[in-house]
Amino acid sequence: MTEIQMTVNGKAVRGTVEGRTLLVNFLREDLRLTGTHVGCDTSQCGACTVHVNGVSVKACTMLAADADGADVRTIEGMAAADGTLSALQQAFQDHHGLQCGFCTPGMVMTAAALLKENPKPTEAEVRHYLEGNICRCTGYHNIVKAILAASGQDVSAIAAE
Amino acid sequence: MYAFDFEKPSTIAEAVAALKDEDAQALSGGQTLLPTLKQRLASPSKLVSLGGIAEMQGICHNDAGQICIGAATPHARVAAEVAGDYPALAALAGGIGDPAVRNRGTIGGSLANNDPSACYPSAALASGAVIVTNARQIAADEYFQGMFATALDEGEIITEVRFPVPQSAAYVKFEQPASRFALVGVFVARFADGVRVAVTGASENGVFRWAEAEAALSANFAADALDGLSLPADGMIADLHGSAAYRAHLVAVLTKRAVANAS
Amino acid sequence: MPKDSGIGASSKRREDVRFLTGAGNYTDDINVHGQAYVHFLRSDVAHGRIVSIDTSDAAAMPGVVRIFTGDDFAGVGGLPCGWQVTDRFGQPMQEPAHPVLAQGKVRHVGDPIAAVVADSPEQARDAAEAIAVEIEELPAVVDMKAALSADAPKVHDDLTSNLCYDWGFVEENKDAVAAAFEKAAHVTTLELVNQRLVANPMEPRVAVGDYSRATDESTLYTTSQNPHVIRLLMGAFVLGIPEHKLRVVAPDVGGGFGTKIFHYAEEAFCTFAARQLARAVKWTSSRSEAFMSDAHGRDHVTKIELALDADNNFTALRTETYANMGAYLSTFAPSVPTWLHGTLMAGNYKTPLIYVNVKAVFTNTVPVDAYRGAGRPEATYQLERVIDKAARELGVDPIALRRQNFITQFPYATPVAVEYDTGDYHATMDKLEEIADLAGFEARLAESKARGKLRGLGVNCYIEACGIAPSNLVGQLGARAGLYESATVRVNATGSISVMTGSHSHGQGHETAFPQVVADMLGIDESMVEIVHGDTARTPMGMGTYGSRSLAVGGSAMVKATNKIIAKAKKIAAHLLEASEADIELKDGQFSVAGTDKSVAWGDVTLAAYVPHNYPLEDMEPGLEETAFYDPSNFTYPSGAYACEVEVDPDTGRVTVERFAAADDFGNIVNPMIVSGQVHGGLAQGIGQALLEGAAYDENGQLLTGSYMDYAMPRASDLPFYTVDHSCSTPCTHNPLGVKGCGEAGAIGSPPAVVNAVVDALRRQGHDITHIDMPLSPSRVWAAMQGE
């Protein structure tokens, strides 16, 4: 067992984990931050995406022990303290960028990373950046639209609702 | 995953020592190793994380003009930092997996694993890169020894990869529709003394150089210099996603595209 | 002018807030104090006889609580099939037993052999690997036609063959259809495969069984689209637990697409084991496990023939389909290739004579059941593909050929036993031509050509029957369940409302759309209405969500219950206003006396119902709560016309979808934003089927596509922005909202459009290609271009 400590959504946390404990398990089970989801076991669906030291990472493909000392941000840390949604989260709601909600936390975390790297992405850049996030409900139309809208671009010309 | 111990040394020497334990295995970015462990296809007694070793991180140039990439440098950093000096290599790194994978996966991990569908082996082989380990330097032509097989000895760690910079180069990947790994990927690198063409994804023997194409392109670096050249389907991978003949065909198509795109 | 609330408004989804902040409550987020974990040891061979199972070493491993095998379920029922099909000869289908854990034989890779319950998931898995199982491997049957040969190994030894049923529809028409083919001026024949798919909701299945010794009550938390159906099937047929001692909760569910309709062994196991152990037992599927334990979809092999007269009128249609059932009958499997498929073969066309033959076959593969569209995509695909082929053979415009044969008079009784209530197929085709800018195709074709790409256009229509279903009808057809829906509208004292519905939302947005209906009817704010669903202890007995039925059937129940509320509230208002009930009008949340300025607010009436100081107690009970059950009198028949433009890379065979337009007629619309989202998702799954997806087995029954490494899921970069339109509206005539289902349309209508477009692109280039089987992967398209 390994003692680990990290900062999660701005709060210092610590725990004791096995070598084989994945970061996503530590978040979901030890910290009860269940917004980070597990949708596959081959590191492809992206439902588990979180930020580690400022960049997006698949929490199902990183050992908790390897995240010792890291600064981690999850979907639970994306809204303001008073519950106000971030502009990106709000864009997902405004443009119906989610249905069942299961892939949504990973989509939001990936999209946030994109907009940090590339504040005004093109449609093609958005679609390419979502390569590691699978959604089965939306057909991506409204996810892409929401991300473009969150970047401040006019999406009124994109086929409507 | 089976249970294992975890260690995270901060120097190469400590890592080498830690890997002396029986069934200990190095963990770099883990983007291939961890999914493999989840399927319980391997049972290391200990994983030695290379992520805490500062001397294996980062990118610099040596006196020979080579780009030296620390083996634990993630793809995203290579994509960002060599874009000016070696755009084809940066583009390859920026096209591996997806953004989250690129933030964790490393060049050393990719080359050590030598997956037949991975991108990096083609860049290393086409560039004539030198694989530097804790013990020695290995030329790319000697390093790759078939599917998942390399010249690395037990416990040997890649610490750095040195890329000679070609005059122009390009990598073109045709993605397998499900995994998005390379169904076929071709890296073409044009040096003053000739052209090197490395192919990944296609062969049952892993990454390889296409000698006929190299000869033709060394004589005339133009896509139409490849007209009429083809690879035999024998020895090509055949699976759900493409027959051997299809892969052989793609190699020719992508090589032409790489030549046309080379910059 | 778009509305900003009520029916017709694109109200933002209230459920989004919890999903966007990580506060959703999915089944895997539920942990019961002291729970144990189960790992299923699954067969790695497709067909074999279990010689022995030795659990002694495994039982001694750390953390192991108990190990169960098939023997533990000897006294327990098997998983029931909910639909009995009667064959062409009047005989019931062959119906094999489906044990919770394998008994005697394993019949597909993934068939559960043993279950280890342990203190942690990893301990359970460690111990499962220590179970010594000896299996005598038997030859597997994978190919359906081979499975029907006389010497084929039998999947079930106690059945006479691997044939589940040989179904003819309408059997009495068979000879007349044959005669029509004899007289035909032209016959177009097409053989095709509608490949096996895996539904792949992003949330894998999870089950948590719990048991209270104090009350003798079992609770199952499960990823289900229909918790009451699971309670009924599992309680009555598998475990023998009466409903009042069994609660099934399906909390937030991360997508279903059909595969979470069915009752699965893992649910029964967790419920059973929790009772045995007096301890909660949790199972969380991995994606790899999901590929070999979730029911698959489609998997039809079909020959279709279309007869036309000299004027290109369709005169008859005949199909022969082999439908894969897999190794066992999943809950509704037999209904999919029959009643959900044969009844749709008329499509949008007035073909007078139709005969459909379906042979359902057992093989050593994962069971196959309903997946988004279920039978209707298979019908649409073959019909719209054969029409396209006929148009090419005859040298006529494929749209014109369709238009010429459209049904134009409604109601219309098809020769395959359904009656379309409304539709206007010319209108949707007109709309499609407009929104898809078909007039601009030639210019885009030239532009593609200039870039060295082959462009093609594919157009098709679809009709579907959804909003299932009239109970008395489906009962005659073999359903062992009713298909009504329920709603309880509970008006609280201060006027807020809880609506308990039997429908279940797993992405469809019921929590937003349903309040729009109730609030609109009452003239109150949507935020005053809350939807309660997914818990048998909190909702009336309802049949759940599938077959695009929630609004058409569940919404109708809600309307019925709300009308009862209005009727009673008017009586109370009449009393409070000292007026005649007949004079009371309800508008904007105010009850007023017609022609006067006397009124009483909604909240005053509801308060009076619960604080009945001034109340006609001699005439009426206090309270304001009503329940309604709605059983539809017919299906709803959404229809539409779709257009796809693709580019094919001539060097690699890679197909990209450049444009996709969908013109749908869904009748009246409650929330246009949500409806469009449903269409988008359906289109992505249909395009995914056409280009990417496919579950494949090798000849030994090993699943070759057991993870996302080999099963190609559509990604954002595979898809375009879609142009969708649902302004063509012929309201449903038989439900109170005039609505038709919209959930499956996109998945039903889109595959033929894509394939038609690819064939068009290749033919324009001079390739003599009439068909390529899905998925149209680069390698398949390239091989077709090589003449292979």
PDB file of C-alpha atoms in Angstrom, chain A residues 18 20 28-29 32-42 44-45 47 75-79 83 85 88-90 92-105 108 123 126-128 130-142 144-145 148 158-161, chain C residues 10 12-14 16-17 19-24 26 28-29 31 122-123 126 198-204 253-255 257 286-289 371-372 506-508 672-674 676-678 680-682 684-685 693 707-709 711 713-717 719-724 726:
ATOM      1  CA  GLU A  18      -2.681  -0.315  -3.654  1.00  0.00           C
ATOM      2  CA  ARG A  20      -2.883  -1.187  -8.880  1.00  0.00           C
ATOM      3  CA  ARG A  28     -14.771   7.623  -7.313  1.00  0.00           C
ATOM      4  CA  GLU A  29     -14.384   5.293  -4.367  1.00  0.00           C
ATOM      5  CA  ARG A  32     -16.635   9.721  -3.625  1.00  0.00           C
ATOM      6  CA  LEU A  33     -16.260  12.072  -6.566  1.00  0.00           C
ATOM      7  CA  THR A  34     -18.500   9.976  -8.787  1.00  0.00           C
ATOM      8  CA  GLY A  35     -18.814  12.495 -11.594  1.00  0.00           C
ATOM      9  CA  THR A  36     -15.804  10.931 -13.277  1.00  0.00           C
ATOM     10  CA  HIS A  37     -17.107   7.863 -15.100  1.00  0.00           C
ATOM     11  CA  VAL A  38     -15.696   4.641 -16.482  1.00  0.00           C
ATOM     12  CA  GLY A  39     -17.060   3.696 -19.878  1.00  0.00           C
ATOM     13  CA  CYS A  40     -14.417   1.362 -21.256  1.00  0.00           C
ATOM     14  CA  ASP A  41     -11.293  -0.526 -20.335  1.00  0.00           C
ATOM     15  CA  THR A  42      -9.143   0.247 -23.354  1.00  0.00           C
ATOM     16  CA  GLN A  44     -10.804   5.062 -25.630  1.00  0.00           C
ATOM     17  CA  CYS A  45     -14.141   6.432 -24.461  1.00  0.00           C
ATOM     18  CA  ALA A  47     -15.684   9.367 -19.861  1.00  0.00           C
ATOM     19  CA  ILE A  75     -16.014  17.770 -13.239  1.00  0.00           C
ATOM     20  CA  GLU A  76     -17.052  18.537  -9.665  1.00  0.00           C
ATOM     21  CA  GLY A  77     -14.580  21.413  -9.707  1.00  0.00           C
ATOM     22  CA  MET A  78     -15.786  23.102 -12.870  1.00  0.00           C
ATOM     23  CA  ALA A  79     -18.696  25.198 -11.636  1.00  0.00           C
ATOM     24  CA  GLY A  83     -23.063  26.431  -8.204  1.00  0.00           C
ATOM     25  CA  LEU A  85     -22.129  26.801 -14.248  1.00  0.00           C
ATOM     26  CA  LEU A  88     -18.609  25.936 -21.089  1.00  0.00           C
ATOM     27  CA  GLN A  89     -21.034  23.981 -18.923  1.00  0.00           C
ATOM     28  CA  GLN A  90     -23.710  26.564 -19.618  1.00  0.00           C
ATOM     29  CA  PHE A  92     -23.650  22.489 -23.100  1.00  0.00           C
ATOM     30  CA  GLN A  93     -27.025  23.096 -21.485  1.00  0.00           C
ATOM     31  CA  ASP A  94     -27.990  25.935 -23.815  1.00  0.00           C
ATOM     32  CA  HIS A  95     -27.214  23.909 -26.929  1.00  0.00           C
ATOM     33  CA  HIS A  96     -28.425  20.517 -25.710  1.00  0.00           C
ATOM     34  CA  GLY A  97     -24.912  19.087 -25.806  1.00  0.00           C
ATOM     35  CA  LEU A  98     -25.817  16.139 -23.619  1.00  0.00           C
ATOM     36  CA  GLN A  99     -28.517  13.529 -23.313  1.00  0.00           C
ATOM     37  CA  CYS A 100     -27.861  10.646 -20.921  1.00  0.00           C
ATOM     38  CA  GLY A 101     -25.039  12.599 -19.302  1.00  0.00           C
ATOM     39  CA  PHE A 102     -22.647   9.706 -18.910  1.00  0.00           C
ATOM     40  CA  CYS A 103     -19.945  10.900 -21.302  1.00  0.00           C
ATOM     41  CA  THR A 104     -20.598  14.519 -20.354  1.00  0.00           C
ATOM     42  CA  PRO A 105     -18.025  14.979 -17.592  1.00  0.00           C
ATOM     43  CA  VAL A 108     -16.553  18.967 -20.593  1.00  0.00           C
ATOM     44  CA  GLU A 123     -15.259  23.010 -36.259  1.00  0.00           C
ATOM     45  CA  VAL A 126     -13.104  20.659 -32.211  1.00  0.00           C
ATOM     46  CA  ARG A 127     -14.030  17.395 -33.846  1.00  0.00           C
ATOM     47  CA  HIS A 128     -10.419  16.303 -34.019  1.00  0.00           C
ATOM     48  CA  LEU A 130     -12.726  15.014 -29.336  1.00  0.00           C
ATOM     49  CA  GLU A 131     -11.020  11.972 -30.863  1.00  0.00           C
ATOM     50  CA  GLY A 132     -10.737  10.330 -27.457  1.00  0.00           C
ATOM     51  CA  ASN A 133     -14.234  11.026 -26.203  1.00  0.00           C
ATOM     52  CA  ILE A 134     -17.114   8.876 -27.346  1.00  0.00           C
ATOM     53  CA  CYS A 135     -20.733   9.929 -27.068  1.00  0.00           C
ATOM     54  CA  ARG A 136     -23.474   7.523 -28.094  1.00  0.00           C
ATOM     55  CA  CYS A 137     -26.452   9.867 -27.668  1.00  0.00           C
ATOM     56  CA  THR A 138     -25.946  13.200 -29.360  1.00  0.00           C
ATOM     57  CA  GLY A 139     -24.298  12.362 -32.654  1.00  0.00           C
ATOM     58  CA  TYR A 140     -21.842  15.086 -31.542  1.00  0.00           C
ATOM     59  CA  HIS A 141     -23.747  17.824 -33.395  1.00  0.00           C
ATOM     60  CA  ASN A 142     -24.726  19.752 -30.307  1.00  0.00           C
ATOM     61  CA  VAL A 144     -19.463  20.583 -31.218  1.00  0.00           C
ATOM     62  CA  LYS A 145     -21.918  23.444 -31.407  1.00  0.00           C
ATOM     63  CA  LEU A 148     -17.894  26.550 -30.545  1.00  0.00           C
ATOM     64  CA  ILE A 158     -25.171  25.984 -37.690  1.00  0.00           C
ATOM     65  CA  ALA A 159     -28.218  23.993 -38.456  1.00  0.00           C
ATOM     66  CA  ALA A 160     -30.634  24.607 -35.800  1.00  0.00           C
ATOM     67  CA  GLU A 161     -31.972  22.646 -33.108  1.00  0.00           C
TER      68      GLU A 161
ATOM     69  CA  SER C  10     -37.352  24.363 -26.594  1.00  0.00           C
ATOM     70  CA  LYS C  12     -33.597  23.849 -21.609  1.00  0.00           C
ATOM     71  CA  ARG C  13     -33.155  20.561 -19.878  1.00  0.00           C
ATOM     72  CA  ARG C  14     -33.277  20.770 -16.120  1.00  0.00           C
ATOM     73  CA  ASP C  16     -28.454  18.835 -17.415  1.00  0.00           C
ATOM     74  CA  VAL C  17     -27.354  20.740 -14.360  1.00  0.00           C
ATOM     75  CA  PHE C  19     -25.020  15.845 -15.269  1.00  0.00           C
ATOM     76  CA  LEU C  20     -22.801  18.839 -16.021  1.00  0.00           C
ATOM     77  CA  THR C  21     -21.577  19.112 -12.464  1.00  0.00           C
ATOM     78  CA  GLY C  22     -20.859  15.452 -11.790  1.00  0.00           C
ATOM     79  CA  ALA C  23     -23.888  15.146  -9.551  1.00  0.00           C
ATOM     80  CA  GLY C  24     -25.733  12.519 -11.547  1.00  0.00           C
ATOM     81  CA  TYR C  26     -25.891   6.404 -11.903  1.00  0.00           C
ATOM     82  CA  ASP C  28     -22.383   2.477 -10.255  1.00  0.00           C
ATOM     83  CA  ASP C  29     -22.455   5.552  -8.033  1.00  0.00           C
ATOM     84  CA  ASN C  31     -22.903   1.780  -2.846  1.00  0.00           C
ATOM     85  CA  GLU C 122     -10.247  -7.553  -7.540  1.00  0.00           C
ATOM     86  CA  GLN C 123     -10.481 -10.357  -4.965  1.00  0.00           C
ATOM     87  CA  ASP C 126      -8.556 -13.189  -8.530  1.00  0.00           C
ATOM     88  CA  VAL C 198     -23.550  -3.799 -30.277  1.00  0.00           C
ATOM     89  CA  ALA C 199     -25.659  -1.055 -28.725  1.00  0.00           C
ATOM     90  CA  ASN C 200     -22.869   0.354 -26.590  1.00  0.00           C
ATOM     91  CA  PRO C 201     -24.586   2.829 -24.318  1.00  0.00           C
ATOM     92  CA  MET C 202     -21.647   4.645 -22.757  1.00  0.00           C
ATOM     93  CA  GLU C 203     -22.642   3.476 -19.295  1.00  0.00           C
ATOM     94  CA  PRO C 204     -21.926  -0.241 -18.978  1.00  0.00           C
ATOM     95  CA  VAL C 253     -29.134   5.533 -16.663  1.00  0.00           C
ATOM     96  CA  GLY C 254     -26.395   6.332 -19.135  1.00  0.00           C
ATOM     97  CA  GLY C 255     -28.124   5.456 -22.363  1.00  0.00           C
ATOM     98  CA  PHE C 257     -30.787   2.057 -27.038  1.00  0.00           C
ATOM     99  CA  SER C 286     -16.446  -3.722 -17.812  1.00  0.00           C
ATOM    100  CA  ARG C 287     -16.736  -2.739 -21.444  1.00  0.00           C
ATOM    101  CA  SER C 288     -15.050  -5.961 -22.458  1.00  0.00           C
ATOM    102  CA  GLU C 289     -17.634  -7.900 -20.485  1.00  0.00           C
ATOM    103  CA  TYR C 371     -31.374  -2.263 -30.690  1.00  0.00           C
ATOM    104  CA  ARG C 372     -32.543   1.243 -31.617  1.00  0.00           C
ATOM    105  CA  HIS C 506     -32.091   7.605 -19.905  1.00  0.00           C
ATOM    106  CA  GLY C 507     -31.193  10.574 -22.012  1.00  0.00           C
ATOM    107  CA  GLN C 508     -34.546  11.510 -23.539  1.00  0.00           C
ATOM    108  CA  PRO C 672     -38.151  20.797 -30.702  1.00  0.00           C
ATOM    109  CA  MET C 673     -34.652  20.976 -29.228  1.00  0.00           C
ATOM    110  CA  ILE C 674     -34.966  17.551 -27.668  1.00  0.00           C
ATOM    111  CA  SER C 676     -33.674  17.331 -32.933  1.00  0.00           C
ATOM    112  CA  GLY C 677     -31.227  15.847 -30.459  1.00  0.00           C
ATOM    113  CA  GLN C 678     -32.972  12.500 -30.733  1.00  0.00           C
ATOM    114  CA  HIS C 680     -29.009  13.593 -34.360  1.00  0.00           C
ATOM    115  CA  GLY C 681     -28.222  10.634 -32.136  1.00  0.00           C
ATOM    116  CA  GLY C 682     -30.177   8.252 -34.302  1.00  0.00           C
ATOM    117  CA  ALA C 684     -25.026   8.952 -35.813  1.00  0.00           C
ATOM    118  CA  GLN C 685     -25.936   5.384 -34.959  1.00  0.00           C
ATOM    119  CA  GLU C 693     -19.770  -0.693 -36.783  1.00  0.00           C
ATOM    120  CA  SER C 707     -13.509  -3.898 -27.386  1.00  0.00           C
ATOM    121  CA  TYR C 708     -13.275  -0.442 -28.870  1.00  0.00           C
ATOM    122  CA  MET C 709      -9.951  -1.502 -30.335  1.00  0.00           C
ATOM    123  CA  TYR C 711     -15.517  -2.353 -32.712  1.00  0.00           C
ATOM    124  CA  MET C 713     -17.628   3.556 -32.592  1.00  0.00           C
ATOM    125  CA  PRO C 714     -18.494   6.770 -34.427  1.00  0.00           C
ATOM    126  CA  ARG C 715     -16.366   9.701 -33.236  1.00  0.00           C
ATOM    127  CA  ALA C 716     -16.966  13.408 -33.695  1.00  0.00           C
ATOM    128  CA  SER C 717     -14.575  13.522 -36.633  1.00  0.00           C
ATOM    129  CA  LEU C 719     -19.696  12.892 -38.619  1.00  0.00           C
ATOM    130  CA  PRO C 720     -20.878  16.188 -40.085  1.00  0.00           C
ATOM    131  CA  PHE C 721     -23.312  18.748 -38.800  1.00  0.00           C
ATOM    132  CA  TYR C 722     -26.741  17.420 -39.754  1.00  0.00           C
ATOM    133  CA  THR C 723     -29.594  19.376 -41.260  1.00  0.00           C
ATOM    134  CA  VAL C 724     -32.786  18.220 -39.615  1.00  0.00           C
ATOM    135  CA  HIS C 726     -39.574  18.440 -38.559  1.00  0.00           C
TER     136      HIS C 726
END
